[in-house]
């Protein structure tokens, strides 16, 4: 996750929210009562989350929880396979690419309907992509996907045609939720930035939004007419907790069925809890210490009040040497992760950057002190805090941590101590994530700790460091974009444009690694660790979970709905030949059909394997 546009969430009055939550719990499970006590005719699966969904509008939300809910509400053109993230048909049941690799023709499934009964056609897909192409606010989350697309048409109800400016390696990785034109055409450019999408939310996915209470829960019902086969669940609920301890107690008592984003200590405790299965899944996330490298708009106009010393990459490199990544993995993650290098996680092995001999910014306080001394940052007044050269401003930085994350708060405390050892003072501020998003977008920070979940294709994550991804002015107000470090390097942008049109996977991988090396050396981030996603579920009540990647990946918060469509009771799993312990139910199938024209296109389709082909 990074800084997206500043968001303001509508808050329900406390009394109304309390009544709504009480009603929800009556539908799911009363405190201390398990789902097995509900009427057998309704199978409800409740997921505990710490971060609330920040928006049900795909053009607004930026948190992983929001993407998870959109993922069950909407379909994309092409999905990611369970095994290795390679492209698989979704709304597009097949596709063709022309010999010159500039024209892509997608065959849209017939008979698919929106949740309000209206037919879904290729015209809805064309509308969605054209809205992003022609929009401004709409490009915040999805602009990088359409940057190389010249035009999009739907010559008939089952044919979508996209023409690109140059050959593109990402046309089977357009992670854009397809929206219903008959709903969204009534929401103009001004309305879209505040449209909450909570009333009459119409989608084509396996679940349909039924009810949302901000800060409390999101409830969805199964789409029994889903084109890929109806889910085995009747209801899916995301229940929001104010703190991790409450969520842990809830899964122990059976008040919820799944807990995500666990810390190591409670995760280890849940390993020994009867009826609970704990999963440390391979995951595509990283955390970072990010710097304000000189906040400015995409036009170059300076904004914010960042400390000027952090514009000096020697200071940022010194700080990188002062962060003990291995210690963070052991002491914050409990060993469930690994020290990080580049912004593409180790899950995507052939794209992960590794510094060469003598290039690594390893933990070395002596080297950090040497760099600062050499650059002229001295402690001239003996207060153990360095100043900028020539008696300038002290190196005292604001360091923000996230209120919702114990990991974030623990990490910054270690960082505070290490930075003290090299003559840098920090004022730690713990703030709520939505507020931190606003602070970052305005450039009113020095450093912060956060993280990203990286898609199987690297383009989106790489785009967050381009000059064009910095904040911009909309109606006179500063609106945040994807960049949260305000890094701007024309040489990096040139490489970004190059990788976007490089078809050969090996050549593209080299460019991606070169870009990561540039980021590593310039240090707008200190990427601290790649983490395992720690999850737990009530295996005494539910089975059918499908890991992604298979076999050692996460069982929810995936790139797809494999688990959601297959979760059922252990009894039903056993009856269908599955394993009562959890993940033995056969995956609900989706028919696969790919037609590719032209020799080069055949090579592209066969070689674009997402496990090896790579953020929020």
JSON list of N, CA, C and O in Angstrom, two decimals, residues 502-540:
[
{"chain": "A", "resi": 502, "resn": "UNK", "atom": "N", "xyz": [8.62, -4.04, -23.68]},
{"chain": "A", "resi": 502, "resn": "UNK", "atom": "CA", "xyz": [9.56, -5.13, -23.94]},
{"chain": "A", "resi": 502, "resn": "UNK", "atom": "C", "xyz": [8.85, -6.46, -23.80]},
{"chain": "A", "resi": 502, "resn": "UNK", "atom": "O", "xyz": [8.42, -6.83, -22.69]},
{"chain": "A", "resi": 503, "resn": "UNK", "atom": "N", "xyz": [8.70, -7.17, -24.89]},
{"chain": "A", "resi": 503, "resn": "UNK", "atom": "CA", "xyz": [7.93, -8.41, -24.91]},
{"chain": "A", "resi": 503, "resn": "UNK", "atom": "C", "xyz": [8.72, -9.59, -24.35]},
{"chain": "A", "resi": 503, "resn": "UNK", "atom": "O", "xyz": [8.20, -10.41, -23.59]},
{"chain": "A", "resi": 504, "resn": "UNK", "atom": "N", "xyz": [9.99, -9.69, -24.71]},
{"chain": "A", "resi": 504, "resn": "UNK", "atom": "CA", "xyz": [10.79, -10.83, -24.28]},
{"chain": "A", "resi": 504, "resn": "UNK", "atom": "C", "xyz": [10.93, -10.84, -22.75]},
{"chain": "A", "resi": 504, "resn": "UNK", "atom": "O", "xyz": [11.43, -9.88, -22.17]},
{"chain": "A", "resi": 505, "resn": "UNK", "atom": "N", "xyz": [10.47, -11.91, -22.07]},
{"chain": "A", "resi": 505, "resn": "UNK", "atom": "CA", "xyz": [10.48, -11.92, -20.60]},
{"chain": "A", "resi": 505, "resn": "UNK", "atom": "C", "xyz": [11.87, -11.76, -19.99]},
{"chain": "A", "resi": 505, "resn": "UNK", "atom": "O", "xyz": [12.03, -11.06, -18.99]},
{"chain": "A", "resi": 506, "resn": "UNK", "atom": "N", "xyz": [12.89, -12.39, -20.61]},
{"chain": "A", "resi": 506, "resn": "UNK", "atom": "CA", "xyz": [14.23, -12.30, -20.05]},
{"chain": "A", "resi": 506, "resn": "UNK", "atom": "C", "xyz": [14.78, -10.88, -20.17]},
{"chain": "A", "resi": 506, "resn": "UNK", "atom": "O", "xyz": [15.39, -10.35, -19.23]},
{"chain": "A", "resi": 507, "resn": "UNK", "atom": "N", "xyz": [14.55, -10.25, -21.32]},
{"chain": "A", "resi": 507, "resn": "UNK", "atom": "CA", "xyz": [15.03, -8.88, -21.51]},
{"chain": "A", "resi": 507, "resn": "UNK", "atom": "C", "xyz": [14.28, -7.92, -20.59]},
{"chain": "A", "resi": 507, "resn": "UNK", "atom": "O", "xyz": [14.87, -6.98, -20.03]},
{"chain": "A", "resi": 508, "resn": "UNK", "atom": "N", "xyz": [12.99, -8.15, -20.45]},
{"chain": "A", "resi": 508, "resn": "UNK", "atom": "CA", "xyz": [12.22, -7.28, -19.56]},
{"chain": "A", "resi": 508, "resn": "UNK", "atom": "C", "xyz": [12.69, -7.44, -18.12]},
{"chain": "A", "resi": 508, "resn": "UNK", "atom": "O", "xyz": [12.80, -6.47, -17.37]},
{"chain": "A", "resi": 509, "resn": "UNK", "atom": "N", "xyz": [12.98, -8.67, -17.70]},
{"chain": "A", "resi": 509, "resn": "UNK", "atom": "CA", "xyz": [13.45, -8.91, -16.34]},
{"chain": "A", "resi": 509, "resn": "UNK", "atom": "C", "xyz": [14.73, -8.15, -16.05]},
{"chain": "A", "resi": 509, "resn": "UNK", "atom": "O", "xyz": [14.92, -7.60, -14.96]},
{"chain": "A", "resi": 510, "resn": "UNK", "atom": "N", "xyz": [15.63, -8.08, -17.04]},
{"chain": "A", "resi": 510, "resn": "UNK", "atom": "CA", "xyz": [16.88, -7.35, -16.84]},
{"chain": "A", "resi": 510, "resn": "UNK", "atom": "C", "xyz": [16.62, -5.86, -16.65]},
{"chain": "A", "resi": 510, "resn": "UNK", "atom": "O", "xyz": [17.27, -5.20, -15.83]},
{"chain": "A", "resi": 511, "resn": "UNK", "atom": "N", "xyz": [15.66, -5.32, -17.40]},
{"chain": "A", "resi": 511, "resn": "UNK", "atom": "CA", "xyz": [15.32, -3.90, -17.24]},
{"chain": "A", "resi": 511, "resn": "UNK", "atom": "C", "xyz": [14.71, -3.66, -15.86]},
{"chain": "A", "resi": 511, "resn": "UNK", "atom": "O", "xyz": [15.05, -2.69, -15.17]},
{"chain": "A", "resi": 512, "resn": "UNK", "atom": "N", "xyz": [13.83, -4.56, -15.44]},
{"chain": "A", "resi": 512, "resn": "UNK", "atom": "CA", "xyz": [13.18, -4.43, -14.13]},
{"chain": "A", "resi": 512, "resn": "UNK", "atom": "C", "xyz": [14.23, -4.48, -13.02]},
{"chain": "A", "resi": 512, "resn": "UNK", "atom": "O", "xyz": [14.16, -3.71, -12.05]},
{"chain": "A", "resi": 513, "resn": "UNK", "atom": "N", "xyz": [15.20, -5.35, -13.14]},
{"chain": "A", "resi": 513, "resn": "UNK", "atom": "CA", "xyz": [16.26, -5.42, -12.13]},
{"chain": "A", "resi": 513, "resn": "UNK", "atom": "C", "xyz": [17.12, -4.17, -12.16]},
{"chain": "A", "resi": 513, "resn": "UNK", "atom": "O", "xyz": [17.56, -3.67, -11.10]},
{"chain": "A", "resi": 514, "resn": "UNK", "atom": "N", "xyz": [17.37, -3.63, -13.35]},
{"chain": "A", "resi": 514, "resn": "UNK", "atom": "CA", "xyz": [18.13, -2.39, -13.47]},
{"chain": "A", "resi": 514, "resn": "UNK", "atom": "C", "xyz": [17.40, -1.24, -12.78]},
{"chain": "A", "resi": 514, "resn": "UNK", "atom": "O", "xyz": [18.01, -0.40, -12.11]},
{"chain": "A", "resi": 515, "resn": "UNK", "atom": "N", "xyz": [16.09, -1.21, -12.92]},
{"chain": "A", "resi": 515, "resn": "UNK", "atom": "CA", "xyz": [15.29, -0.17, -12.26]},
{"chain": "A", "resi": 515, "resn": "UNK", "atom": "C", "xyz": [15.35, -0.33, -10.75]},
{"chain": "A", "resi": 515, "resn": "UNK", "atom": "O", "xyz": [15.47, 0.66, -10.01]},
{"chain": "A", "resi": 516, "resn": "UNK", "atom": "N", "xyz": [15.29, -1.57, -10.29]},
{"chain": "A", "resi": 516, "resn": "UNK", "atom": "CA", "xyz": [15.37, -1.79, -8.85]},
{"chain": "A", "resi": 516, "resn": "UNK", "atom": "C", "xyz": [16.74, -1.41, -8.30]},
{"chain": "A", "resi": 516, "resn": "UNK", "atom": "O", "xyz": [16.85, -0.89, -7.18]},
{"chain": "A", "resi": 517, "resn": "UNK", "atom": "N", "xyz": [17.79, -1.65, -9.08]},
{"chain": "A", "resi": 517, "resn": "UNK", "atom": "CA", "xyz": [19.13, -1.25, -8.64]},
{"chain": "A", "resi": 517, "resn": "UNK", "atom": "C", "xyz": [19.21, 0.27, -8.51]},
{"chain": "A", "resi": 517, "resn": "UNK", "atom": "O", "xyz": [19.81, 0.81, -7.56]},
{"chain": "A", "resi": 518, "resn": "UNK", "atom": "N", "xyz": [18.59, 0.98, -9.44]},
{"chain": "A", "resi": 518, "resn": "UNK", "atom": "CA", "xyz": [18.57, 2.44, -9.38]},
{"chain": "A", "resi": 518, "resn": "UNK", "atom": "C", "xyz": [17.86, 2.90, -8.11]},
{"chain": "A", "resi": 518, "resn": "UNK", "atom": "O", "xyz": [18.34, 3.81, -7.41]},
{"chain": "A", "resi": 519, "resn": "UNK", "atom": "N", "xyz": [16.75, 2.29, -7.79]},
{"chain": "A", "resi": 519, "resn": "UNK", "atom": "CA", "xyz": [16.03, 2.63, -6.56]},
{"chain": "A", "resi": 519, "resn": "UNK", "atom": "C", "xyz": [16.85, 2.25, -5.33]},
{"chain": "A", "resi": 519, "resn": "UNK", "atom": "O", "xyz": [16.87, 2.99, -4.33]},
{"chain": "A", "resi": 520, "resn": "UNK", "atom": "N", "xyz": [17.50, 1.12, -5.39]},
{"chain": "A", "resi": 520, "resn": "UNK", "atom": "CA", "xyz": [18.32, 0.66, -4.26]},
{"chain": "A", "resi": 520, "resn": "UNK", "atom": "C", "xyz": [19.45, 1.66, -3.99]},
{"chain": "A", "resi": 520, "resn": "UNK", "atom": "O", "xyz": [19.70, 2.04, -2.84]},
{"chain": "A", "resi": 521, "resn": "UNK", "atom": "N", "xyz": [20.11, 2.12, -5.04]},
{"chain": "A", "resi": 521, "resn": "UNK", "atom": "CA", "xyz": [21.23, 3.06, -4.88]},
{"chain": "A", "resi": 521, "resn": "UNK", "atom": "C", "xyz": [20.75, 4.45, -4.46]},
{"chain": "A", "resi": 521, "resn": "UNK", "atom": "O", "xyz": [21.37, 5.10, -3.63]},
{"chain": "A", "resi": 522, "resn": "UNK", "atom": "N", "xyz": [19.64, 4.91, -5.04]},
{"chain": "A", "resi": 522, "resn": "UNK", "atom": "CA", "xyz": [19.13, 6.24, -4.72]},
{"chain": "A", "resi": 522, "resn": "UNK", "atom": "C", "xyz": [18.37, 6.27, -3.39]},
{"chain": "A", "resi": 522, "resn": "UNK", "atom": "O", "xyz": [18.22, 7.33, -2.79]},
{"chain": "A", "resi": 523, "resn": "UNK", "atom": "N", "xyz": [17.90, 5.10, -2.98]},
{"chain": "A", "resi": 523, "resn": "UNK", "atom": "CA", "xyz": [17.29, 4.89, -1.65]},
{"chain": "A", "resi": 523, "resn": "UNK", "atom": "C", "xyz": [16.14, 5.84, -1.32]},
{"chain": "A", "resi": 523, "resn": "UNK", "atom": "O", "xyz": [16.11, 6.45, -0.25]},
{"chain": "A", "resi": 524, "resn": "UNK", "atom": "N", "xyz": [15.11, 5.96, -2.18]},
{"chain": "A", "resi": 524, "resn": "UNK", "atom": "CA", "xyz": [13.89, 6.62, -1.72]},
{"chain": "A", "resi": 524, "resn": "UNK", "atom": "C", "xyz": [13.16, 5.77, -0.68]},
{"chain": "A", "resi": 524, "resn": "UNK", "atom": "O", "xyz": [12.37, 6.29, 0.11]},
{"chain": "A", "resi": 525, "resn": "UNK", "atom": "N", "xyz": [13.41, 4.47, -0.71]},
{"chain": "A", "resi": 525, "resn": "UNK", "atom": "CA", "xyz": [12.94, 3.51, 0.29]},
{"chain": "A", "resi": 525, "resn": "UNK", "atom": "C", "xyz": [14.16, 2.77, 0.85]},
{"chain": "A", "resi": 525, "resn": "UNK", "atom": "O", "xyz": [15.14, 2.53, 0.13]},
{"chain": "A", "resi": 526, "resn": "UNK", "atom": "N", "xyz": [14.04, 2.34, 2.09]},
{"chain": "A", "resi": 526, "resn": "UNK", "atom": "CA", "xyz": [14.81, 1.20, 2.58]},
{"chain": "A", "resi": 526, "resn": "UNK", "atom": "C", "xyz": [13.81, 0.06, 2.68]},
{"chain": "A", "resi": 526, "resn": "UNK", "atom": "O", "xyz": [12.96, 0.05, 3.57]},
{"chain": "A", "resi": 527, "resn": "UNK", "atom": "N", "xyz": [13.85, -0.86, 1.71]},
{"chain": "A", "resi": 527, "resn": "UNK", "atom": "CA", "xyz": [12.92, -1.99, 1.73]},
{"chain": "A", "resi": 527, "resn": "UNK", "atom": "C", "xyz": [13.42, -2.95, 2.80]},
{"chain": "A", "resi": 527, "resn": "UNK", "atom": "O", "xyz": [14.52, -3.50, 2.69]},
{"chain": "A", "resi": 528, "resn": "UNK", "atom": "N", "xyz": [12.64, -3.12, 3.86]},
{"chain": "A", "resi": 528, "resn": "UNK", "atom": "CA", "xyz": [13.16, -3.80, 5.05]},
{"chain": "A", "resi": 528, "resn": "UNK", "atom": "C", "xyz": [13.01, -5.32, 4.99]},
{"chain": "A", "resi": 528, "resn": "UNK", "atom": "O", "xyz": [13.98, -6.05, 5.22]},
{"chain": "A", "resi": 529, "resn": "UNK", "atom": "N", "xyz": [11.80, -5.81, 4.67]},
{"chain": "A", "resi": 529, "resn": "UNK", "atom": "CA", "xyz": [11.63, -7.27, 4.66]},
{"chain": "A", "resi": 529, "resn": "UNK", "atom": "C", "xyz": [10.48, -7.67, 3.76]},
{"chain": "A", "resi": 529, "resn": "UNK", "atom": "O", "xyz": [9.55, -6.91, 3.49]},
{"chain": "A", "resi": 530, "resn": "UNK", "atom": "N", "xyz": [10.58, -8.92, 3.27]},
{"chain": "A", "resi": 530, "resn": "UNK", "atom": "CA", "xyz": [9.46, -9.62, 2.65]},
{"chain": "A", "resi": 530, "resn": "UNK", "atom": "C", "xyz": [8.85, -10.50, 3.74]},
{"chain": "A", "resi": 530, "resn": "UNK", "atom": "O", "xyz": [9.57, -11.22, 4.42]},
{"chain": "A", "resi": 531, "resn": "UNK", "atom": "N", "xyz": [7.56, -10.44, 3.91]},
{"chain": "A", "resi": 531, "resn": "UNK", "atom": "CA", "xyz": [6.95, -11.15, 5.03]},
{"chain": "A", "resi": 531, "resn": "UNK", "atom": "C", "xyz": [6.03, -12.27, 4.58]},
{"chain": "A", "resi": 531, "resn": "UNK", "atom": "O", "xyz": [5.44, -12.22, 3.50]},
{"chain": "A", "resi": 532, "resn": "UNK", "atom": "N", "xyz": [5.96, -13.31, 5.41]},
{"chain": "A", "resi": 532, "resn": "UNK", "atom": "CA", "xyz": [4.94, -14.33, 5.23]},
{"chain": "A", "resi": 532, "resn": "UNK", "atom": "C", "xyz": [3.61, -13.76, 5.72]},
{"chain": "A", "resi": 532, "resn": "UNK", "atom": "O", "xyz": [3.57, -12.99, 6.68]},
{"chain": "A", "resi": 533, "resn": "UNK", "atom": "N", "xyz": [2.55, -14.14, 5.07]},
{"chain": "A", "resi": 533, "resn": "UNK", "atom": "CA", "xyz": [1.23, -13.73, 5.54]},
{"chain": "A", "resi": 533, "resn": "UNK", "atom": "C", "xyz": [0.73, -14.78, 6.53]},
{"chain": "A", "resi": 533, "resn": "UNK", "atom": "O", "xyz": [0.58, -15.96, 6.19]},
{"chain": "A", "resi": 534, "resn": "UNK", "atom": "N", "xyz": [0.51, -14.35, 7.77]},
{"chain": "A", "resi": 534, "resn": "UNK", "atom": "CA", "xyz": [0.10, -15.27, 8.83]},
{"chain": "A", "resi": 534, "resn": "UNK", "atom": "C", "xyz": [-1.41, -15.25, 8.96]},
{"chain": "A", "resi": 534, "resn": "UNK", "atom": "O", "xyz": [-2.02, -14.22, 9.27]},
{"chain": "A", "resi": 535, "resn": "UNK", "atom": "N", "xyz": [-2.01, -16.41, 8.74]},
{"chain": "A", "resi": 535, "resn": "UNK", "atom": "CA", "xyz": [-3.47, -16.54, 8.72]},
{"chain": "A", "resi": 535, "resn": "UNK", "atom": "C", "xyz": [-3.89, -17.74, 9.57]},
{"chain": "A", "resi": 535, "resn": "UNK", "atom": "O", "xyz": [-3.08, -18.64, 9.83]},
{"chain": "A", "resi": 536, "resn": "UNK", "atom": "N", "xyz": [-5.13, -17.76, 9.98]},
{"chain": "A", "resi": 536, "resn": "UNK", "atom": "CA", "xyz": [-5.67, -18.90, 10.73]},
{"chain": "A", "resi": 536, "resn": "UNK", "atom": "C", "xyz": [-7.16, -19.04, 10.42]},
{"chain": "A", "resi": 536, "resn": "UNK", "atom": "O", "xyz": [-7.84, -18.04, 10.19]},
{"chain": "A", "resi": 537, "resn": "UNK", "atom": "N", "xyz": [-7.64, -20.28, 10.41]},
{"chain": "A", "resi": 537, "resn": "UNK", "atom": "CA", "xyz": [-9.07, -20.49, 10.16]},
{"chain": "A", "resi": 537, "resn": "UNK", "atom": "C", "xyz": [-9.59, -21.63, 11.02]},
{"chain": "A", "resi": 537, "resn": "UNK", "atom": "O", "xyz": [-8.83, -22.49, 11.50]},
{"chain": "A", "resi": 538, "resn": "UNK", "atom": "N", "xyz": [-10.90, -21.65, 11.21]},
{"chain": "A", "resi": 538, "resn": "UNK", "atom": "CA", "xyz": [-11.56, -22.68, 12.01]},
{"chain": "A", "resi": 538, "resn": "UNK", "atom": "C", "xyz": [-11.74, -23.93, 11.15]},
{"chain": "A", "resi": 538, "resn": "UNK", "atom": "O", "xyz": [-12.72, -24.10, 10.45]},
{"chain": "A", "resi": 539, "resn": "UNK", "atom": "N", "xyz": [-10.76, -24.82, 11.22]},
{"chain": "A", "resi": 539, "resn": "UNK", "atom": "CA", "xyz": [-10.81, -26.04, 10.42]},
{"chain": "A", "resi": 539, "resn": "UNK", "atom": "C", "xyz": [-11.79, -27.06, 10.99]},
{"chain": "A", "resi": 539, "resn": "UNK", "atom": "O", "xyz": [-12.07, -28.07, 10.33]},
{"chain": "A", "resi": 540, "resn": "UNK", "atom": "N", "xyz": [-12.32, -26.80, 12.19]},
{"chain": "A", "resi": 540, "resn": "UNK", "atom": "CA", "xyz": [-13.37, -27.68, 12.70]},
{"chain": "A", "resi": 540, "resn": "UNK", "atom": "C", "xyz": [-14.72, -27.35, 12.06]},
{"chain": "A", "resi": 540, "resn": "UNK", "atom": "O", "xyz": [-15.67, -28.14, 12.18]}
]
